[in-house]
mmCIF file of C-alpha atoms and ligand atoms in Angstrom:
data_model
loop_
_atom_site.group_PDB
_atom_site.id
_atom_site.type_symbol
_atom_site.label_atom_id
_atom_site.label_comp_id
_atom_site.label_asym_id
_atom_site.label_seq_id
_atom_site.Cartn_x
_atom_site.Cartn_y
_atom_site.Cartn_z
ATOM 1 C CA UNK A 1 12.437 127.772 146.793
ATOM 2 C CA UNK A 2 11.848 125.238 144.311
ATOM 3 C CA UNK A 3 13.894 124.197 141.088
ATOM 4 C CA UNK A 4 12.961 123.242 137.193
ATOM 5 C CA UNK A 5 13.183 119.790 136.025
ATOM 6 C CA UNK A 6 14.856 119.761 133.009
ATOM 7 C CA UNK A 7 13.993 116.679 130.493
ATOM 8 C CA UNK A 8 17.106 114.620 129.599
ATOM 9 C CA UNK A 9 16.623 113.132 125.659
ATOM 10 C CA UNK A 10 17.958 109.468 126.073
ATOM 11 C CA UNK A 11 18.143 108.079 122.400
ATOM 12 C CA UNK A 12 16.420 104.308 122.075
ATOM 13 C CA UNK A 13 14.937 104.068 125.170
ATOM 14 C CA UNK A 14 11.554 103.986 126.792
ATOM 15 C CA UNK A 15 12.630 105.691 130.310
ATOM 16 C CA UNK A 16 11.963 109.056 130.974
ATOM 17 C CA UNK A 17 14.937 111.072 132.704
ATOM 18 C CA UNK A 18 14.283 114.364 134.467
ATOM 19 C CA UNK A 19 17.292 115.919 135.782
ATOM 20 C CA UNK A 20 15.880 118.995 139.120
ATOM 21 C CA UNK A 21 18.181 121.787 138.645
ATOM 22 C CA UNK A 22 19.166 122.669 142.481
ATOM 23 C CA UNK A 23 22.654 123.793 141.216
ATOM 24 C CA UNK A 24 21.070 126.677 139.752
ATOM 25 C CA UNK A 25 19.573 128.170 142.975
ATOM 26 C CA UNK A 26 22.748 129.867 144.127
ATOM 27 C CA UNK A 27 25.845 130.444 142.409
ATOM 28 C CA UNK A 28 28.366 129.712 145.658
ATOM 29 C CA UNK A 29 25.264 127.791 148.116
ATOM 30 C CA UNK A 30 24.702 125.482 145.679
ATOM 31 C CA UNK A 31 22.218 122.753 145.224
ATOM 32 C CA UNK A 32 21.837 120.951 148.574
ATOM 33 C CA UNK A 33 24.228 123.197 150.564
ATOM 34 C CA UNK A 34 21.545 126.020 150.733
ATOM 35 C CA UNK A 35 19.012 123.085 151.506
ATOM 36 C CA UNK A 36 21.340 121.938 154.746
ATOM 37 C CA UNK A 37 22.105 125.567 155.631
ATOM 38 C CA UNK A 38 18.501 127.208 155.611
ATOM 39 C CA UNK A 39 17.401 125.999 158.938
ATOM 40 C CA UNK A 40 20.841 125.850 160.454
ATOM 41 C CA UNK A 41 21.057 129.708 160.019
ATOM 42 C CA UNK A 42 17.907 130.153 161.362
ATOM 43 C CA UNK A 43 18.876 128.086 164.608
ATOM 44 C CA UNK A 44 22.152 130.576 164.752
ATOM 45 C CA UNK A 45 20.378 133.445 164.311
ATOM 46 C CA UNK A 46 17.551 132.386 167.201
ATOM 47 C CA UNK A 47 20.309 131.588 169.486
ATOM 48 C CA UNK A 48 21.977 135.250 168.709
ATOM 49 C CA UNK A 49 25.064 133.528 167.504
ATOM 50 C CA UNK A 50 27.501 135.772 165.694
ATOM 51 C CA UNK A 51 29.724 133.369 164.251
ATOM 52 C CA UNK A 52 29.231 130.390 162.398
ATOM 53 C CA UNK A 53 32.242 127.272 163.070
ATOM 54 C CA UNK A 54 32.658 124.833 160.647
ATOM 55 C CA UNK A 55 35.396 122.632 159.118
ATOM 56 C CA UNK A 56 36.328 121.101 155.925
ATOM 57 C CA UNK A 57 38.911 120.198 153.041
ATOM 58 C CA UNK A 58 40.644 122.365 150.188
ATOM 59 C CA UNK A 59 37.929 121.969 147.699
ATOM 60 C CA UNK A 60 35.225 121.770 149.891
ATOM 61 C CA UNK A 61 31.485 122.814 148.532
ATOM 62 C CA UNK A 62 30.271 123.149 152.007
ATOM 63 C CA UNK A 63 32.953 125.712 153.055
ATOM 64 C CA UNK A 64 32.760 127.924 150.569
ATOM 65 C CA UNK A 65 28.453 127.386 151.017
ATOM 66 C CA UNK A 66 29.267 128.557 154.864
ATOM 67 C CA UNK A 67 31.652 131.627 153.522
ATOM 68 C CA UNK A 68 28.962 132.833 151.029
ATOM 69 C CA UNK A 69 25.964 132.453 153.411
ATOM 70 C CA UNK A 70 27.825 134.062 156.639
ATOM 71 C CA UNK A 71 28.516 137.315 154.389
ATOM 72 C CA UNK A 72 24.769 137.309 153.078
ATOM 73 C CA UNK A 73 23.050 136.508 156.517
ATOM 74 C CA UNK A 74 25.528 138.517 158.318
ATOM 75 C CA UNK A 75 27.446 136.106 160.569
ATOM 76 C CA UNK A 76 31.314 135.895 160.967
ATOM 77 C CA UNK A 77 32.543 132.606 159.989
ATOM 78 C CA UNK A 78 35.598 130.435 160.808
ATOM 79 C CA UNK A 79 36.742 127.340 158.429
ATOM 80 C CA UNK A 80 38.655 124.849 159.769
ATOM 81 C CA UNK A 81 40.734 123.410 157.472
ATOM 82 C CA UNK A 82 42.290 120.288 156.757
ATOM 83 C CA UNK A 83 46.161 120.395 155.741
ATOM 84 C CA UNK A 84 48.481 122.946 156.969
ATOM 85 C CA UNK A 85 50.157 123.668 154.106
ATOM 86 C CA UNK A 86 47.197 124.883 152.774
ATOM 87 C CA UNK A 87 48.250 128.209 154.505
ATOM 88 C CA UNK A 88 50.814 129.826 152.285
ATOM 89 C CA UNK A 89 48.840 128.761 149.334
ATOM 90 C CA UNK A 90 45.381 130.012 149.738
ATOM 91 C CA UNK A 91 45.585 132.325 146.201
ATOM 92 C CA UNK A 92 46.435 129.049 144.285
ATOM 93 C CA UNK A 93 43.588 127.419 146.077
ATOM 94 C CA UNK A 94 40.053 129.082 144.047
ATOM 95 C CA UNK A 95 37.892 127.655 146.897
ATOM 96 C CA UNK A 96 39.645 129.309 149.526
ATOM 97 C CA UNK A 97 40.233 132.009 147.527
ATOM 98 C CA UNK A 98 36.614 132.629 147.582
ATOM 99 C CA UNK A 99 35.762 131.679 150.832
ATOM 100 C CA UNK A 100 38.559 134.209 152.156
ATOM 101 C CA UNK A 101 36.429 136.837 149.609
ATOM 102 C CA UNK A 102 33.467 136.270 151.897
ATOM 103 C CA UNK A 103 35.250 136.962 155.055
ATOM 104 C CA UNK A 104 36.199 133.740 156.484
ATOM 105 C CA UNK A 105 39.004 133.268 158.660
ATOM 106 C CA UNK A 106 40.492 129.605 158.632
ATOM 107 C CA UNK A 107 41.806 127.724 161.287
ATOM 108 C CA UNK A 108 44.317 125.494 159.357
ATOM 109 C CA UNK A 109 44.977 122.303 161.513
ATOM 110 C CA UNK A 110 47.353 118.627 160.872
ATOM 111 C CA UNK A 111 45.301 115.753 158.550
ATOM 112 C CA UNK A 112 45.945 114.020 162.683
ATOM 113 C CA UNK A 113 44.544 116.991 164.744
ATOM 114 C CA UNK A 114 41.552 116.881 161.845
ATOM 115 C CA UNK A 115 41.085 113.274 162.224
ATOM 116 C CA UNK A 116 40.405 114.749 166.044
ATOM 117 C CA UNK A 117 38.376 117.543 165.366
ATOM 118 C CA UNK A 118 35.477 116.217 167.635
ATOM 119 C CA UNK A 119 37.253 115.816 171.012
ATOM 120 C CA UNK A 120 36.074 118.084 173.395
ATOM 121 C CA UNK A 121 39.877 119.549 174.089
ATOM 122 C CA UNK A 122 39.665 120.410 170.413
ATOM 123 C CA UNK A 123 36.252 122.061 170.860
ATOM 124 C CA UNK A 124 37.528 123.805 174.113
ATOM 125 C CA UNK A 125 40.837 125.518 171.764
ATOM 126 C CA UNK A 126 38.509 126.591 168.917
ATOM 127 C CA UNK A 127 36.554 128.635 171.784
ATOM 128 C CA UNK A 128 38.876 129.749 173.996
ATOM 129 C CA UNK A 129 40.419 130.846 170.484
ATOM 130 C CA UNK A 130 37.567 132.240 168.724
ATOM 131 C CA UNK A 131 34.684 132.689 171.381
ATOM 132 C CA UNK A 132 31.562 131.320 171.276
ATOM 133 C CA UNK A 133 29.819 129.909 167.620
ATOM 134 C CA UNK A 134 27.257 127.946 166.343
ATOM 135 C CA UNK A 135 29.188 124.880 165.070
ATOM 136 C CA UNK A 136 28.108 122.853 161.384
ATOM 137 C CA UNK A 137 29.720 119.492 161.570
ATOM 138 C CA UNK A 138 31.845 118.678 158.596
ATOM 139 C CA UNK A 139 29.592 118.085 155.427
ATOM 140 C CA UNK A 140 26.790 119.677 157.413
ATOM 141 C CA UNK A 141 24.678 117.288 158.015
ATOM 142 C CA UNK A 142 22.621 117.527 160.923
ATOM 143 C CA UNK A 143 18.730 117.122 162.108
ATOM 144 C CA UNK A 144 18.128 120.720 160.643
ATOM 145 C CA UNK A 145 20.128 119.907 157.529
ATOM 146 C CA UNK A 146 18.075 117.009 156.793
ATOM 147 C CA UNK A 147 14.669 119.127 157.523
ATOM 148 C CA UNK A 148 15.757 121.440 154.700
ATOM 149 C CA UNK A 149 16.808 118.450 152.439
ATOM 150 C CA UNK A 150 12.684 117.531 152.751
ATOM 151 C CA UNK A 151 11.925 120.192 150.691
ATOM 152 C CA UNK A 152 14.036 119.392 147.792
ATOM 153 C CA UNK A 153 10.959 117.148 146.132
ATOM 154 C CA UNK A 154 7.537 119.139 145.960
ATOM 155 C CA UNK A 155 4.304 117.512 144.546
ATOM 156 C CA UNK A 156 4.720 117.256 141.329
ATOM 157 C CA UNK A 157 7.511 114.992 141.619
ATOM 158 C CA UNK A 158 5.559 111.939 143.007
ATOM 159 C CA UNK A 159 4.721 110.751 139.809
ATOM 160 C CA UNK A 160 8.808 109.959 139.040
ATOM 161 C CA UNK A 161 9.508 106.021 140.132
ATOM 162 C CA UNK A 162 12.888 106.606 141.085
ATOM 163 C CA UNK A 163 14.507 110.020 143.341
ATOM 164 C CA UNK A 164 18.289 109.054 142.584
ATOM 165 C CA UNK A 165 21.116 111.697 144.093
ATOM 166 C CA UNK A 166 24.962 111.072 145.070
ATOM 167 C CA UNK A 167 25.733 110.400 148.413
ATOM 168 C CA UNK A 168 28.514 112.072 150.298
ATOM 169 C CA UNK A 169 27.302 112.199 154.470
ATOM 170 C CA UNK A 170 24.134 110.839 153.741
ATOM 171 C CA UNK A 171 22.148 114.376 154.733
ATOM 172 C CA UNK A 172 20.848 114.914 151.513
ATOM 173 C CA UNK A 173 19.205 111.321 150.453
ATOM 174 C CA UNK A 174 17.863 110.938 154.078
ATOM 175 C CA UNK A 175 15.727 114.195 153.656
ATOM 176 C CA UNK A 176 14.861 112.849 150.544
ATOM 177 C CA UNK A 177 13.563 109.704 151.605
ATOM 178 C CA UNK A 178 11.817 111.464 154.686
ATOM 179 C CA UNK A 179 9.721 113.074 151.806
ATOM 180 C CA UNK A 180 8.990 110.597 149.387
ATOM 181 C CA UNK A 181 6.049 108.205 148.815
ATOM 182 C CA UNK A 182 6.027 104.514 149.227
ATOM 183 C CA UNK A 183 5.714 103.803 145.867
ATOM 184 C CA UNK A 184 8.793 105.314 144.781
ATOM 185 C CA UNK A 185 12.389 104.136 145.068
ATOM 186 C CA UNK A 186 15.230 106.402 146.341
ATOM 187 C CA UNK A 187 18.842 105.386 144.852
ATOM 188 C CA UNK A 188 21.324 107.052 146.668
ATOM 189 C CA UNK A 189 25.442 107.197 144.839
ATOM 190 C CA UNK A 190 28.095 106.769 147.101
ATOM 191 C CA UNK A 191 30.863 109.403 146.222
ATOM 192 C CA UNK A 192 33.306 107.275 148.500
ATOM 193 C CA UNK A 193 34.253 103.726 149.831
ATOM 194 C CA UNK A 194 32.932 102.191 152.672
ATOM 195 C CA UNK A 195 30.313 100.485 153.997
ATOM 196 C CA UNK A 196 29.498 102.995 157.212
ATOM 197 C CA UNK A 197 27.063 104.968 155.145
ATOM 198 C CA UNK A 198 23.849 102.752 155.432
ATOM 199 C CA UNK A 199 24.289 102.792 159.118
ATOM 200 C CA UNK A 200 24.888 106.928 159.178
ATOM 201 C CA UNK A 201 21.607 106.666 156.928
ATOM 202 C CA UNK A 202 19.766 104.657 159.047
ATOM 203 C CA UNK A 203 19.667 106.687 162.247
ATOM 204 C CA UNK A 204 18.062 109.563 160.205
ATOM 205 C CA UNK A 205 14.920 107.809 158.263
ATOM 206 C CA UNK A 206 12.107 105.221 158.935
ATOM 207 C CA UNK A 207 11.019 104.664 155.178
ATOM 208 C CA UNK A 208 12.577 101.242 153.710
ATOM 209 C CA UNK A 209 12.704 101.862 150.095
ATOM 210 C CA UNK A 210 15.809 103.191 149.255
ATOM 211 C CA UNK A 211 19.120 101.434 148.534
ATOM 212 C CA UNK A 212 22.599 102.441 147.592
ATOM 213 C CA UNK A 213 24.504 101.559 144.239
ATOM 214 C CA UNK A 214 27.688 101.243 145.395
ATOM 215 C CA UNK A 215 29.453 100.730 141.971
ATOM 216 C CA UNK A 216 29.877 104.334 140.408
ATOM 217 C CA UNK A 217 32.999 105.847 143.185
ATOM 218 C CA UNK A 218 35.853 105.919 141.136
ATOM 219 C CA UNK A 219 38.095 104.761 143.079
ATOM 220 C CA UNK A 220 37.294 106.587 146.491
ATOM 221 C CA UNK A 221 35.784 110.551 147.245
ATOM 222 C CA UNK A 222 37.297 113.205 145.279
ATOM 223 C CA UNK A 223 38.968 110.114 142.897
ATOM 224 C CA UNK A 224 38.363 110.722 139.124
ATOM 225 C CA UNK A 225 39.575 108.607 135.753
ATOM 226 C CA UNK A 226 39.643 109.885 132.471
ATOM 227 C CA UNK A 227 36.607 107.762 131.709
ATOM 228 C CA UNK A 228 34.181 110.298 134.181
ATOM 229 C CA UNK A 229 35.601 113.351 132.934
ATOM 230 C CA UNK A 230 35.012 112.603 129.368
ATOM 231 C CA UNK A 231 31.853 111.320 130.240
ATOM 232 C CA UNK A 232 31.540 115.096 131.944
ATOM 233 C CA UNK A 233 32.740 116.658 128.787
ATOM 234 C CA UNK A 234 30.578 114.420 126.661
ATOM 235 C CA UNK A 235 26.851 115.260 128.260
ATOM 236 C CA UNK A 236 27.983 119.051 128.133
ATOM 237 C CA UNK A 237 27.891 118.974 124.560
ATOM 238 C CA UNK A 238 24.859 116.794 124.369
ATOM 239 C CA UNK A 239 23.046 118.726 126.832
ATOM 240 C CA UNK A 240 24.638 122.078 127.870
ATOM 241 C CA UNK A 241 24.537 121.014 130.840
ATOM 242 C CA UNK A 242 27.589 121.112 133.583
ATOM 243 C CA UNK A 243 28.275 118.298 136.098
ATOM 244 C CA UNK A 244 30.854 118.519 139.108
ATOM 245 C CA UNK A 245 33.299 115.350 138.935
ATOM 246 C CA UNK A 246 33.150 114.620 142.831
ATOM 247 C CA UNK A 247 29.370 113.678 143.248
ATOM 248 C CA UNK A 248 26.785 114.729 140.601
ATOM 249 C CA UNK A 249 29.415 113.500 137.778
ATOM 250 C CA UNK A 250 29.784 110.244 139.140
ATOM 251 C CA UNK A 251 26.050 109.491 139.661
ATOM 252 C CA UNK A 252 24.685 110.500 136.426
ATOM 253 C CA UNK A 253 27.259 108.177 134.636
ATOM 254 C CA UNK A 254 25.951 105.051 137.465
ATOM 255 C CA UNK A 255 22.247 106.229 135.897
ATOM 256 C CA UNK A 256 23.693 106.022 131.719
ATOM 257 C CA UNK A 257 25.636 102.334 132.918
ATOM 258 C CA UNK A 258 22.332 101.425 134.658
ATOM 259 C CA UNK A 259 19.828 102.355 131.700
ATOM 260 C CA UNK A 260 22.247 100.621 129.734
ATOM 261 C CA UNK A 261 22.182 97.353 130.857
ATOM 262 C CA UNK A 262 18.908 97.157 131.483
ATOM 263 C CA UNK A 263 18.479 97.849 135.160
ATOM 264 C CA UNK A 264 15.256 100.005 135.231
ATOM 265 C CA UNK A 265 11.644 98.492 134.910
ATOM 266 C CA UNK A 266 10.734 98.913 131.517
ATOM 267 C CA UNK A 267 8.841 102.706 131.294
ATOM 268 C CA UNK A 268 10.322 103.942 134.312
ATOM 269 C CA UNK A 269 10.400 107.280 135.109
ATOM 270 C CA UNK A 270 13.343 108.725 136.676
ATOM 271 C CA UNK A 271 14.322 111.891 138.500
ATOM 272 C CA UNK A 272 17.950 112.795 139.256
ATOM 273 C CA UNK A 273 19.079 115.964 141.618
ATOM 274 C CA UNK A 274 21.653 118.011 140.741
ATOM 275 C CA UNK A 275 23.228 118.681 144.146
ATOM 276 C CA UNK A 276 25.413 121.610 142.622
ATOM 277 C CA UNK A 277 29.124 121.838 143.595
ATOM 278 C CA UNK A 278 29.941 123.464 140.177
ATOM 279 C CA UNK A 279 32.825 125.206 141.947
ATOM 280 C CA UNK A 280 34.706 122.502 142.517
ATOM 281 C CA UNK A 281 35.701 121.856 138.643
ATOM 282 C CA UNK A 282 38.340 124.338 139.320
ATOM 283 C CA UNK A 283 39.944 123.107 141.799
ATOM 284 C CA UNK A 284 39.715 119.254 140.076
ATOM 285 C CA UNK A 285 41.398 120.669 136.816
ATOM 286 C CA UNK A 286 44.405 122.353 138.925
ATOM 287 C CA UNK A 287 45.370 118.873 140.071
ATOM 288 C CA UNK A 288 44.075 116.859 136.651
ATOM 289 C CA UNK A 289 47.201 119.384 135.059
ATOM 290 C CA UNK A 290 49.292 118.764 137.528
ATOM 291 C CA UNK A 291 49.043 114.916 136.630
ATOM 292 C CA UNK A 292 48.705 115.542 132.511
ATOM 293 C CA UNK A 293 45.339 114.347 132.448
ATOM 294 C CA UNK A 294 42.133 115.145 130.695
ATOM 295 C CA UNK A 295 40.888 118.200 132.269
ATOM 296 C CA UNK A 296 37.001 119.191 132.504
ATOM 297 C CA UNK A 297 35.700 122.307 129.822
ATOM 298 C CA UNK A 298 34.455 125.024 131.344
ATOM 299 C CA UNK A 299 32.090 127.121 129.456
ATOM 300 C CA UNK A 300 31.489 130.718 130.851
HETATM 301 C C1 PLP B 1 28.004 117.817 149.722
HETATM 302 C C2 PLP B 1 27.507 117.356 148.392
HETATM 303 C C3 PLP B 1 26.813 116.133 148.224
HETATM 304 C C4 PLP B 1 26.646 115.144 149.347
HETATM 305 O O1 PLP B 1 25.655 115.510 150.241
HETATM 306 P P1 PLP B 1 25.486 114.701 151.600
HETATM 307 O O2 PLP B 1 24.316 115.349 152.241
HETATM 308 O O3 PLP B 1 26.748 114.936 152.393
HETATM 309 O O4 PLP B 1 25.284 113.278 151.292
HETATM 310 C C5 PLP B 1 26.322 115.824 146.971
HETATM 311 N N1 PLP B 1 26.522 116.651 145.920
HETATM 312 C C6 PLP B 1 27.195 117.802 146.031
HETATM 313 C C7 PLP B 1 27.419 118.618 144.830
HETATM 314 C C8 PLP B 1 27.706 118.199 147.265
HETATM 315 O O5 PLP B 1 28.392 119.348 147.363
#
């Protein structure tokens, strides 16, 4: 499956900005979800797994991605979720909501047991609880993940300088680097603190040009100001088009800061991805109102 790239007008400039549309591939898998999924499921499927374990918080893109492709490709799927009291509020909660929609059945576990979640006496309750699965780490990001995260560029895209994308796990950029050329420059977003990623990043890619702008997290993962969202707000009107506020948000506004001051070779030609994770914005404006602040639009 491959995705448009949609021209972005910048206004007195002489960079070209191309923004690859993966959100639109699937309204729940979105964007680089499917990508991390599409080999996974076919590893589950050629092991004659029935069930598909994963685990993940409130919001999370990657559990509802697991919920929507378990009911499609016909697997039974377990969440394991992080907070307890997430239990007696799933209705308030659209992501689990939707995931419950799809069939999933959530294991809701302690922030501490979470913080354990890859201890083998962990591993050993889910089964003896739930049988045998095929398990997705948290984020998904594994060897197959990253194989379908190598087909996010096609050929036509090696004539961009710079591949930039946000950066949760580090899945998505490494596929990306696998599959660029040498001549181009990968810029990978950090949606959180912490200087762990480059290692994580490391262990999955050979190719040395990429780097990671570490300045556009706002304040840690899932941490937004009133600055991003009306930045948010702001390109939907100029461009009709939506970002999430958790990762796609926050690395198109590094890209406007960046062409702002300068940062780009003069001419450059840029392509962004679009990882998706539209559903999210619901979830995000629940606890913006909660706090009386600026809340993303939704347009639908
Ligand atoms: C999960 C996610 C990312 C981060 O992907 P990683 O492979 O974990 O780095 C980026 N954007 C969106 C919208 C996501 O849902």
């Amino acid at each position: 499956m491959e995705s448009i790239n949609q021209k972005i007008e910048i206004k007195n400039s002489d960079i070209t900005l191309y923004l690859k549309r993966e959100d639109l591939l699937h309204p729940y898998l979105s964007g680089n979800k499917y990508r991390k999924l599409k080999y996974n499921l076919v590893q589950a499927k050629a092991q004659n797994k029935t069930t598909l374990l994963t685990f993940g918080g409130a919001f999370s893109n990657h559990i509802l991605a697991v919920a929507a492709s378990g009911k499609e490709m016909g697997f039974q799927t377990i969440g394991v979720i992080r907070g307890e009291e997430l239990r007696d509020i799933i209705a308030e909660n659209p992501t689990l909501q939707k995931a419950q929609d799809f069939g999933m059945v959530f294991e809701f576990v302690s922030r501490a047991a979470y913080r354990d979640k890859n201890r083998a006496d962990f591993n050993k309750m889910l089964e003896d609880k739930y049988g045998d699965f095929y398990l997705l780490p948290e984020g998904g990001t594994n060897d197959l993940a990253i194989k379908g995260c190598e087909e996010i560029l096609t050929q036509a895209d090696e004539s961009f300088d710079y591949i930039c994308c946000a950066v949760g796990t580090g899945g998505t950029i490494s596929g990306i680097i696998n599959c660029s050329k040498s001549s181009q420059q990968v810029l990978g977003f950090p949606a959180l603190k912490g200087d762990f990623l480059k290692e994580d990043i490391c262990k999955f890619v050979q190719n040395p040009n990429w780097e990671l702008v570490t300045d556009y997290h706002f304040g840690g993962y899932a941490k937004v100001t009133p600055e991003l969202v009306c930045f948010i707000n702001d390109f939907y009107q100029k461009h009709q088009i939506s970002l999430d506020p958790i990762y796609t948000g926050k690395m198109v506004y590094g890209i406007f800061d960046l062409i702002e001051k300068g940062w780009f070779s003069k001419g450059a030609k840029i392509l962004l991805i679009h990882t998706g994770g539209l559903q999210g914005i619901a979830g995000m404006n629940m606890l913006l109102k909660q706090k009386n602040q600026i809340e993303i639009q939704t347009y639908d």
